[in-house]
Coordinates of C-alpha atoms in Angstrom, one line a residue:
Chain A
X1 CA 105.0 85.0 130.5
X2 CA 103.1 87.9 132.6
X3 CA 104.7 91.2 131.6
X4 CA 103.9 94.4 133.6
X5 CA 101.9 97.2 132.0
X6 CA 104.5 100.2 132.4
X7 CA 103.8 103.1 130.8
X8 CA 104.8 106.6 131.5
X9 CA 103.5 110.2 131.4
X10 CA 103.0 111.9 127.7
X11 CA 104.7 115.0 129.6
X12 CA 107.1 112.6 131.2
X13 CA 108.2 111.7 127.7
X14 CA 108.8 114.9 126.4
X15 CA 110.8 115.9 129.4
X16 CA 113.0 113.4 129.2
X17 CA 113.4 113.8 125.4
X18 CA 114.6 117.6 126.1
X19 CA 116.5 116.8 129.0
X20 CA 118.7 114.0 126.9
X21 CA 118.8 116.3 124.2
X22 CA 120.3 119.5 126.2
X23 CA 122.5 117.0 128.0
X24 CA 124.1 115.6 124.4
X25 CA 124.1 119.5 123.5
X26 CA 126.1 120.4 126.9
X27 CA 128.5 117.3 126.6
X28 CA 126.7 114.7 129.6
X29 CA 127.1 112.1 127.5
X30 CA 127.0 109.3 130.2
X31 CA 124.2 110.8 131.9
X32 CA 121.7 111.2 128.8
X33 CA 122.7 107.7 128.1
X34 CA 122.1 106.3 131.4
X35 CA 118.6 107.3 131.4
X36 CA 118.5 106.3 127.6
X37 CA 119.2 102.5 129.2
X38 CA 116.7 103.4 132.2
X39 CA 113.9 103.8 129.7
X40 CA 115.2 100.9 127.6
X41 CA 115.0 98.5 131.0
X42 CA 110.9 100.3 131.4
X43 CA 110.6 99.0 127.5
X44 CA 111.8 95.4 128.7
X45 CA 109.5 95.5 131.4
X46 CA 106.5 96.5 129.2
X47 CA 107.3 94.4 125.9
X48 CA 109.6 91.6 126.8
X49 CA 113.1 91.0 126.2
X50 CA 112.9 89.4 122.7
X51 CA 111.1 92.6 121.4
X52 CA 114.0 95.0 122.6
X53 CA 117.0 92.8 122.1
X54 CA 115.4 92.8 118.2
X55 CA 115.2 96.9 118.6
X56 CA 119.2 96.8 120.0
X57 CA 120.1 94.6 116.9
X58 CA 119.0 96.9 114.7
X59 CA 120.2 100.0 116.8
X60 CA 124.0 98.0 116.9
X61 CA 124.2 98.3 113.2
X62 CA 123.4 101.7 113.2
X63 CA 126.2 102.5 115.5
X64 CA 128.4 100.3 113.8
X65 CA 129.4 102.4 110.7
X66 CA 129.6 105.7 112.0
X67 CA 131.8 103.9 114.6
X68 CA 134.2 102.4 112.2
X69 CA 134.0 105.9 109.8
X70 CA 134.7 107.9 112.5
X71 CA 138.0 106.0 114.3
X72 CA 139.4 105.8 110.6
X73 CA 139.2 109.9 110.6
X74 CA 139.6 110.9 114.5
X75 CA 140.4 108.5 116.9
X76 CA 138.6 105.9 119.0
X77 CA 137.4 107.6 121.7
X78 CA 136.4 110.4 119.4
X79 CA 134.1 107.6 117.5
X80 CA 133.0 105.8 120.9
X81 CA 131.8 109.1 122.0
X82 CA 130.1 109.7 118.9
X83 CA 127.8 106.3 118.7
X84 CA 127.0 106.4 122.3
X85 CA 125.4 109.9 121.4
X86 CA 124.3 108.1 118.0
X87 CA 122.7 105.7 120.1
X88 CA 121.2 107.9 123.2
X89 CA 119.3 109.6 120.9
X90 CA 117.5 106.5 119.2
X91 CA 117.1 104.7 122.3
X92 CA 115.8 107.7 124.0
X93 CA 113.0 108.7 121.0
X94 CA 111.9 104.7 119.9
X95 CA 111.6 104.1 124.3
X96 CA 109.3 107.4 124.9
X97 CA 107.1 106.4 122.0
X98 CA 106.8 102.9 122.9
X99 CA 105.9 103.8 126.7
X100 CA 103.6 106.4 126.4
X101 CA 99.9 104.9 126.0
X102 CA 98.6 106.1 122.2
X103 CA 95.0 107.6 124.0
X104 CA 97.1 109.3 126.8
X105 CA 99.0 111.1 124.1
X106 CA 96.3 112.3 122.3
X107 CA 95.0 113.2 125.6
X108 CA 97.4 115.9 126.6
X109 CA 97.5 116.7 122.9
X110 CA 93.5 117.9 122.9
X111 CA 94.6 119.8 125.9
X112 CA 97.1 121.9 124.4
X113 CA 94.3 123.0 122.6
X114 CA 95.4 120.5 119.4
X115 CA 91.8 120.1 117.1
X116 CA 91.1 116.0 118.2
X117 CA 91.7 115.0 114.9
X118 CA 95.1 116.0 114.6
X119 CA 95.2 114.9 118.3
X120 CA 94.4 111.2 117.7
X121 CA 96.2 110.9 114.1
X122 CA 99.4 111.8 115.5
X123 CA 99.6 108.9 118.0
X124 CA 97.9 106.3 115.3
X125 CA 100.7 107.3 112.7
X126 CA 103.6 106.7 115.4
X127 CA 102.1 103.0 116.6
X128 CA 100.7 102.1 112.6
X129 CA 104.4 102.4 111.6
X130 CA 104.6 98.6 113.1
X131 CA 101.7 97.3 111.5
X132 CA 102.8 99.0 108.0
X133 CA 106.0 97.4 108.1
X134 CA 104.0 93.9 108.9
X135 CA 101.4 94.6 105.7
X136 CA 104.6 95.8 103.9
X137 CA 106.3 92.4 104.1
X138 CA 102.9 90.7 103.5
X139 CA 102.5 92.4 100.1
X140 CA 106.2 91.4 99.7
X141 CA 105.3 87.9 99.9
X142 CA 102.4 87.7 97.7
X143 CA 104.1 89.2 95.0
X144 CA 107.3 87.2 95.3
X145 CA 104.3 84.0 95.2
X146 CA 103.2 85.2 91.9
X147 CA 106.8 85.2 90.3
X148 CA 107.7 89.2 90.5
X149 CA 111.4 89.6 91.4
X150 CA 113.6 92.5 91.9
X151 CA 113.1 95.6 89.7
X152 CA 109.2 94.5 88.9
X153 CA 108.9 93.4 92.5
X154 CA 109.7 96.7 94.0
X155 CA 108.2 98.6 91.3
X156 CA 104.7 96.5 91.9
X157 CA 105.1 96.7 95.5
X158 CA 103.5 100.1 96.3
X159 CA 99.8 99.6 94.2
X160 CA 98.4 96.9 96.8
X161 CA 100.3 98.7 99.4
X162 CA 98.4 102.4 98.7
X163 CA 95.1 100.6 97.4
X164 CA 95.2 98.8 101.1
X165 CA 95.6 101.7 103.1
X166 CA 92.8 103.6 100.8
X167 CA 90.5 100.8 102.0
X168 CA 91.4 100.6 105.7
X169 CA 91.2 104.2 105.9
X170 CA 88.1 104.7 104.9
X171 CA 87.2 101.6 107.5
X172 CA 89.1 103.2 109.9
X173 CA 87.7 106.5 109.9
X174 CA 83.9 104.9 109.9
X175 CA 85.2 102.7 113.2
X176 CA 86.5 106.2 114.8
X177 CA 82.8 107.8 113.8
X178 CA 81.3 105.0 115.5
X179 CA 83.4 105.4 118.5
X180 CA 82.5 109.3 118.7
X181 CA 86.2 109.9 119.5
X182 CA 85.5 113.6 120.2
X183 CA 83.9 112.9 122.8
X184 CA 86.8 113.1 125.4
X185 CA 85.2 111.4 128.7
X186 CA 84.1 109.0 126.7
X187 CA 87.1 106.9 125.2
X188 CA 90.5 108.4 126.4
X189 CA 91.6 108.1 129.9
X190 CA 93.7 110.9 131.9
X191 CA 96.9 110.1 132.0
X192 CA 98.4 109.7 135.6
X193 CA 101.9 110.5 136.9
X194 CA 102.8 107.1 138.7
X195 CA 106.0 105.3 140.3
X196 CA 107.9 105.0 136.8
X197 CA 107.5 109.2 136.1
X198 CA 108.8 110.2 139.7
X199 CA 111.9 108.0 139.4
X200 CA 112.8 109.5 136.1
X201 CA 112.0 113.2 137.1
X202 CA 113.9 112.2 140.3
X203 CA 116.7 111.0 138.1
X204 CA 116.7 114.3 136.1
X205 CA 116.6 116.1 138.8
X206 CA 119.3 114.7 140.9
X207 CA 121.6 114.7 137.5
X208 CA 120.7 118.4 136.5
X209 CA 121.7 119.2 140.3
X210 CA 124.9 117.5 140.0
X211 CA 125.7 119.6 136.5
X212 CA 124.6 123.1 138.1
X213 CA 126.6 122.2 141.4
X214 CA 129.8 121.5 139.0
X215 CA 129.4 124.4 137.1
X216 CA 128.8 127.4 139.5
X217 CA 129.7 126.0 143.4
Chain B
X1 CA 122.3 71.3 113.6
X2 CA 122.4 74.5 111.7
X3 CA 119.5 75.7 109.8
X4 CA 120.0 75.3 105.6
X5 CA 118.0 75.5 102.4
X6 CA 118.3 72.8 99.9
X7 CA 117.4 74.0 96.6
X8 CA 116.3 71.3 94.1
X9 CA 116.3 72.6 90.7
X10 CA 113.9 69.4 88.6
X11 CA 112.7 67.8 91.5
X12 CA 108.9 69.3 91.9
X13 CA 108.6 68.4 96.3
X14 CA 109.0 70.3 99.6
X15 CA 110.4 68.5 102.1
X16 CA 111.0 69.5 105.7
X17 CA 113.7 68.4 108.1
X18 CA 113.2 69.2 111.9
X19 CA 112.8 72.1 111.4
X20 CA 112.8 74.6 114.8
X21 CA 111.4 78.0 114.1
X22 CA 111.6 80.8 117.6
X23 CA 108.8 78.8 119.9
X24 CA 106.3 78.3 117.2
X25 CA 107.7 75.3 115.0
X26 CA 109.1 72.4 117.1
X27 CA 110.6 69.9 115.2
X28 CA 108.4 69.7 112.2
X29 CA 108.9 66.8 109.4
X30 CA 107.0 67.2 106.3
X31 CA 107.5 65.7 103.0
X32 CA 105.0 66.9 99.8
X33 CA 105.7 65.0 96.4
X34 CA 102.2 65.2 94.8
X35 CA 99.0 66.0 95.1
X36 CA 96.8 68.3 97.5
X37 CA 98.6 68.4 101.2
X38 CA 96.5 70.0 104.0
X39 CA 98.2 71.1 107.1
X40 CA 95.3 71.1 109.9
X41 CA 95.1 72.7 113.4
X42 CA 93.7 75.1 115.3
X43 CA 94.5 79.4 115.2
X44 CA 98.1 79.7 116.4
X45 CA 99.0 75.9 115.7
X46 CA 102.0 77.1 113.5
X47 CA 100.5 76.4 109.8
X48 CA 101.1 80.1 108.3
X49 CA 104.4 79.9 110.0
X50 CA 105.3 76.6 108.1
X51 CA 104.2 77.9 104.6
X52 CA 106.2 81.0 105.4
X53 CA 109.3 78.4 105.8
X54 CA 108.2 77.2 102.2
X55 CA 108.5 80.1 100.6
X56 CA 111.5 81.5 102.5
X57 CA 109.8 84.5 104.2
X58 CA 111.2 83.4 107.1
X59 CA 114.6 81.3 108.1
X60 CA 114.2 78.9 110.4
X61 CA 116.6 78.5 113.2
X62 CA 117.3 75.2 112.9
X63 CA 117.0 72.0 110.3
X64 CA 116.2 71.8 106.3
X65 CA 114.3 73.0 104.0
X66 CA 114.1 71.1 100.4
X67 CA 112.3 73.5 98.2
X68 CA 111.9 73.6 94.0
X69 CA 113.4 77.1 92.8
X70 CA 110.4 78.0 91.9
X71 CA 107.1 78.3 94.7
X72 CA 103.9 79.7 94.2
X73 CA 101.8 81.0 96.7
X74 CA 98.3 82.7 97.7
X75 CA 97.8 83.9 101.3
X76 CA 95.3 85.0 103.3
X77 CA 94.6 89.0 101.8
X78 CA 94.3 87.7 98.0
X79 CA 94.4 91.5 97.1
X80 CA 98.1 92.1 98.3
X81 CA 98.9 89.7 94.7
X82 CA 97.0 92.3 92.5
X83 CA 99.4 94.9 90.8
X84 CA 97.2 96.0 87.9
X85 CA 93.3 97.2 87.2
X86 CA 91.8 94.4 85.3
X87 CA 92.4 90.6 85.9
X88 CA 92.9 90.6 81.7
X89 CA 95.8 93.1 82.4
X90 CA 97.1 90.9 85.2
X91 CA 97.6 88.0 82.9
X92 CA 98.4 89.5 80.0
X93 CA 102.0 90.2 81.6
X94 CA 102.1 86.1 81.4
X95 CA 100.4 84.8 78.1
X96 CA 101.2 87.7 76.0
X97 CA 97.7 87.5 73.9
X98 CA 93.6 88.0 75.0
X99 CA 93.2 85.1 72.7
X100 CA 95.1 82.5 75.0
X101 CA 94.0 84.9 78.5
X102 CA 90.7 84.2 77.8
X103 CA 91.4 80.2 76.7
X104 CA 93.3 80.5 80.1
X105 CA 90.3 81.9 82.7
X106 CA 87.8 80.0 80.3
X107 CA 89.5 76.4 81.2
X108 CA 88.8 76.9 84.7
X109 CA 85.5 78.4 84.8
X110 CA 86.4 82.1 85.3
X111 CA 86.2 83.6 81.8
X112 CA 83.2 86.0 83.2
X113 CA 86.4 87.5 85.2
X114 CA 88.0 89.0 82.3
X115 CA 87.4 92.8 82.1
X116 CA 86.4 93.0 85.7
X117 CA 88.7 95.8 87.9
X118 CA 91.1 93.7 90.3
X119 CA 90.6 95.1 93.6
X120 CA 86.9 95.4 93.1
X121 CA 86.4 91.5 93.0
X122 CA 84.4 90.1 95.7
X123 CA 86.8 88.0 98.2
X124 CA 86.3 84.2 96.8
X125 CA 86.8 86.0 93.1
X126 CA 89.6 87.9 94.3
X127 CA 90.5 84.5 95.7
X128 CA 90.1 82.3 92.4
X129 CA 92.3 85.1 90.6
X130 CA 95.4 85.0 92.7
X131 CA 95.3 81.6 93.1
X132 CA 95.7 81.1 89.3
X133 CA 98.4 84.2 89.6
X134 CA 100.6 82.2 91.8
X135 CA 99.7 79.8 89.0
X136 CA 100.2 81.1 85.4
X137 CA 104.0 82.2 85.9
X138 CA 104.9 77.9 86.1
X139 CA 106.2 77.1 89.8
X140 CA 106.9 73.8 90.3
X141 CA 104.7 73.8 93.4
X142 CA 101.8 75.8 95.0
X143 CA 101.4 77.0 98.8
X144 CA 98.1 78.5 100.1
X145 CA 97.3 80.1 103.4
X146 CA 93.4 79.8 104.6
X147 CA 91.8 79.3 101.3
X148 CA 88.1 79.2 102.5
X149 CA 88.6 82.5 104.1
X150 CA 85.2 84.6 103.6
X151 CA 84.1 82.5 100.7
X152 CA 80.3 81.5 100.4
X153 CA 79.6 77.9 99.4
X154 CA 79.4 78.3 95.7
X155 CA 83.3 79.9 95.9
X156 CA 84.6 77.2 98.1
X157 CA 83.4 74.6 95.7
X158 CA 85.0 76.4 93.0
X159 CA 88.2 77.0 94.8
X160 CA 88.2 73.5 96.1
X161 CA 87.9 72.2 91.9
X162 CA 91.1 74.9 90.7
X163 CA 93.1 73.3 93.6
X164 CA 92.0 69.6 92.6
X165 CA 92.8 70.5 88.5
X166 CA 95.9 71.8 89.4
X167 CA 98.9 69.7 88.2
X168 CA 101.8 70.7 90.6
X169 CA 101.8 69.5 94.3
X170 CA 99.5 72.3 96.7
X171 CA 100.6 73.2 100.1
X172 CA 97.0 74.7 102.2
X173 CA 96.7 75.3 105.3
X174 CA 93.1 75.6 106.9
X175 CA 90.9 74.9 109.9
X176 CA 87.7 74.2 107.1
X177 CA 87.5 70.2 108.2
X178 CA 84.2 70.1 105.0
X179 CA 87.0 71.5 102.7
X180 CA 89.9 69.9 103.5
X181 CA 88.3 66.6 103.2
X182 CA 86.3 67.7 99.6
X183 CA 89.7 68.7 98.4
X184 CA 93.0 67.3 100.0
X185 CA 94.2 64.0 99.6
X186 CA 96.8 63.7 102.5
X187 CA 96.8 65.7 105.5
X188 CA 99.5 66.7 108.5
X189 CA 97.5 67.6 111.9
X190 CA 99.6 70.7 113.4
X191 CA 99.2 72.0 116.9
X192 CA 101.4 74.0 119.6
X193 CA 104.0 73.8 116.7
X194 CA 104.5 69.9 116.6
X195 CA 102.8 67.5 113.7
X196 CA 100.8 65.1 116.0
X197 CA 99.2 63.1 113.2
X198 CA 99.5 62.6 109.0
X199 CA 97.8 60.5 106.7
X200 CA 95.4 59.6 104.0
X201 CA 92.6 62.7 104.9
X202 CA 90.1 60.0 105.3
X203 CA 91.9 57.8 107.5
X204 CA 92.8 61.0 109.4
X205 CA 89.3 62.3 109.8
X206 CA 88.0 58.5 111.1
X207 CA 90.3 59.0 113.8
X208 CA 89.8 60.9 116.7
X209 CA 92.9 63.2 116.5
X210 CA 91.1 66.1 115.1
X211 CA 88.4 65.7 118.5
X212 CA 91.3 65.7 120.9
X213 CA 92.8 68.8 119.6
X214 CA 89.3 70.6 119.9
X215 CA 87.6 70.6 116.4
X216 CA 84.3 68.7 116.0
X217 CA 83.8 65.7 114.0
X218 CA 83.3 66.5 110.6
X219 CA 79.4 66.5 109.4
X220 CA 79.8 63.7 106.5
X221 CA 82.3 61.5 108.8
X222 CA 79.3 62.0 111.7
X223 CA 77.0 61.0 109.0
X224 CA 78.2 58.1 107.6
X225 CA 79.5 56.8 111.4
X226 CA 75.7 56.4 112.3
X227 CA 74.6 54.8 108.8
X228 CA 77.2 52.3 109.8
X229 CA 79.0 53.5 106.5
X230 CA 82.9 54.5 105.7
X231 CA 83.7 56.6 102.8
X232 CA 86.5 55.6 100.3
X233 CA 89.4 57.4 98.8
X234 CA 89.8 57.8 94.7
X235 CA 93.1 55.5 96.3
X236 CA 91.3 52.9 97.7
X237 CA 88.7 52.7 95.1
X238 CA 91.0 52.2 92.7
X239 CA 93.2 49.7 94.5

C-alpha cells in the first residue's frame, strides 16, 4: 500500500511539545490532547495503521493501571482526567520523534551551534532504539535455541548484546567517516515548513487565542 | 480456528497446521519426523518467519503448531549464541570436563576450535560453533536460519557434513540451491507465504518449480540434464 511521506518541522516538533506541555500545566486537557491525536492521525499517514494501532496497544496498557489506581483512591473522572494527560504526553513525545526526519534534526541541531557529532548522535540514538529492541529479541532467540532459560538467560543476554554494538559501532563510525558527515551541504537537507507545520501552528494558534480570550476578555 | 501449540513431550517432529501468521504465512502445512528438511524460496518468501513459529518467537494467528519441548536453533548472526570468551568455556557449561569437550569438537572435525576467543571466529567457524551449541544441550530437534550465510566453500562443506551427522530431525531454511541439494533430503518450496511444492530434494530440483519462482536451475541438475543423466537419492539407491 502507498503511504505518504509526512514529516514535520524539527522546530514544529518542539513547539508542539511545549505547547501540550503548558496546556497539561494550565489544565487544557482536551486541547493538548486533540492535537496529541492530530499528530497521531500525521503518524498513520506516514507509517501505516498497523504500526500505530501496535504503538496505542501498548500506550492502552499504560493508561490502564493508573486508571484503575487512581478511581479506587479519587474518583472516575478524577482518574479519566489523569490517563488522558498520561496519554497526551506519550502520544505527543513518541509522534514528534517519529515525524521529524533524523538528518533534519541534526540539521537545526548544528545550527544552534550543537558540535555535529553530538548533532547527528542525538537523532541516531532516538531512531536506533527500534532496531535495538529488534537485535535485542534476536539475541533472545539464539540463546533460548542453545537451551538458556530464565535466570541464565537474562543473565547471558547482555554479552552478545554489548559485544554487538562494540562491533557495529566501530562499523558505524567508519561508514559516517566515509560519508564526511561534517560536511553539512553535503548529506543533510534543510528542513522546510510545509502544509502539515502550518496547520498545527494554525491549530496552536487558534487554541492559545481561545485560552487568552477566556481568560482576560 | 484459533491459534494453539501442541507440545509433544517423546515424540521428536514439528508439525504445522494451517497455520496463518499477519500477511506473511498463508496457510502453511508442514510435517518434519526425520532427517534434514529444507524450506526453499526466495528473500521475503516467509522461511525465517516459519522457523520463528518453530521455536515460538512468534504466535501465529491462526492454526497448530506440534513442537518437541525441547528445539534447538542457530540463526542467521551465529555470534548472538556466544555468551563466553573461548568455545572450550562455551561447552564446558554442557560436558562438565576438557576431556569429553575436546572428544566432543574432535568427533566432528573442530577440535582446532578449542581455545580460540568466541567472537573472534571467522563467520563459517562461528557458524560450526553455534550450530553444535544449539546441539550439545540435547533438543529433540534442530532449526537453522540461512546456514551458508558468508561461508567459503571449504565451511559450507563442513557445515553441510555436521548437519548430515546430526541425529535429530534439522529444520534450514536457505536460498543455496548447491547446498540444499548436497545436504537435505526432503524439501518444502515457500514463496509469498504459501508452500507451492514438497518432496524428495531430487525430485524437487528435476522439476521446474524452483525456475517458475525465479531461481536458476541448479549447476549439477543442468549437468546431468545434458549428459542425459538423473542423479539418485541414498532412498532410491537403496530401494
Amino acid at each position: 500500500m502507498m503511504r505518504l511521506r509526512v514529516s514535520i518541522h524539527p522546530v514544529t516538533g518542539f513547539i508542539s511539545v511545549v505547547w501540550v506541555l503548558t496546556s497539561l500545566y494550565m489544565g487544557y486537557v482536551l486541547s493538548a490532547f486533540v492535537l496529541s491525536l492530530i499528530l497521531t492521525m500525521l503518524l498513520v499517514m506516514s507509517k501505516g495503521v498497523k504500526e500505530v494501532v501496535n504503538l496505542l496497544k501498548l500506550y492502552t496498557w499504560l493508561v490502564i493501571p493508573p486508571f484503575i489506581i487512581l478511581t479506587i483512591m479519587y474518583t472516575p473522572l478524577e482518574a479519566l482526567d489523569m490517563s488522558i494527560r498520561l496519554l497526551t504526553i506519550a502520544l505527543v513525545f513518541t509522534n514528534v520523534l517519529q515525524l521529524i526526519t533524523p538528518l533534519e534534526l541534526t540539521y537545526t541541531l548544528m545550527r544552534l551551534r550543537i558540535p555535529a557529532t553530538a548533532s547527528l548522535a542525538i537523532p541516531m540514538v532516538i531512531r536506533l532504539s527500534e532496531y535495538m529492541g529488534y537485535i535485542v529479541n534476536e539475541a533472545l532467540i539464539a540463546l533460548r535455541g542453545r537451551g538458556l532459560r530464565r535466570r541464565k538467560l537474562l543473565m547471558s543476554l547482555p554479552i552478545p548484546l554489548v559485544v554487538h554494538t562494540i562491533k557495529s559501532s566501530t562499523q558505524l563510525a567508519e561508514a559516517l567517516t566515509q560519508k564526511t558527515f561534517r560536511n553539512v551541504n553535503l548529506v543533510l537537507g534543510k528542513p522546510k515548513v510545509g502544509l502539515t507545520d502550518t496547520l498545527i501552528y494554525l491549530y496552536i494558534v487558534l487554541m492559545t487565542l481561545k485560552y487568552l480570550l477566556f481568560k482576560y476578555v | 480456528m484459533a491459534f494453539k501449540y501442541v507440545e509433544v513431550v517423546s515424540l521428536a517432529k514439528i508439525e504445522l497446521i494451517d497455520v496463518w501468521y499477519k500477511d506473511i504465512l498463508k496457510g502453511i502445512n508442514l510435517r518434519v519426523n526425520e532427517g534434514v528438511v529444507a524450506l526453499v524460496g526466495p528473500n521475503g518468501a516467509g522461511k525465517t518467519t516459519i522457523l520463528k513459529v518453530m521455536v515460538k518467537a512468534l504466535k501465529p494467528d491462526r492454526g497448530s503448531v506440534v513442537i518437541p519441548e525441547k528445539v534447538g536453533s542457530s540463526w542467521q548472526n551465529p555470534y548472538y549464541s556466544f555468551t563466553k570468551p573461548t568455545v572450550l568455556e562455551e561447552f564446558l557449561e554442557y560436558l562438565g570436563s576438557v576431556e569429553e569437550v575436546e572428544e566432543f569438537l574432535g568427533s566432528y572435525g573442530l577440535k582446532h576450535l578449542l581455545n580460540r576467543y568466541t567472537f573472534k571466529l571467522s563467520v563459517g567457524q562461528a557458524r560450526l560453533v553455534s550450530i553444535l551449541l544449539a546441539v550439545v544441550w540435547g533438543p529433540e530437534a534442530l532449526v537453522i536460519d540461512e546456514p551458508t550465510n558468508g561461508l567459503s566453500l571449504r565451511e559450507r562443506y563442513a557445515v553441510s557434513r555436521l548437519l548430515r551427522s546430526i541425529k535429530i530431525p534439522v529444520v534450514m531454511a536457505s536460498h543455496d540451491l548447491d547446498f540444499i541439494l548436497m545436504t537435505s533430503d526432503y524439501v518444502y518450496v515457500v514463496n509469498d507465504g504459501h508452500i507451492v511444492c514438497e518432496g524428495n530434494t531430487l525430485d524437487v530440483f528435476y522439476s521446474d518449480v524452483l525456475q517458475h519462482i525465479g531461481f536458476p536451475e541448479p549447476e549439477v541438475v543442468r549437468v546431468g540434464k545434458e549428459l542425459g543423466l538423473r542423479l539418485r537419492s541414498v532412498d532410491e539407491v537403496k530401494s
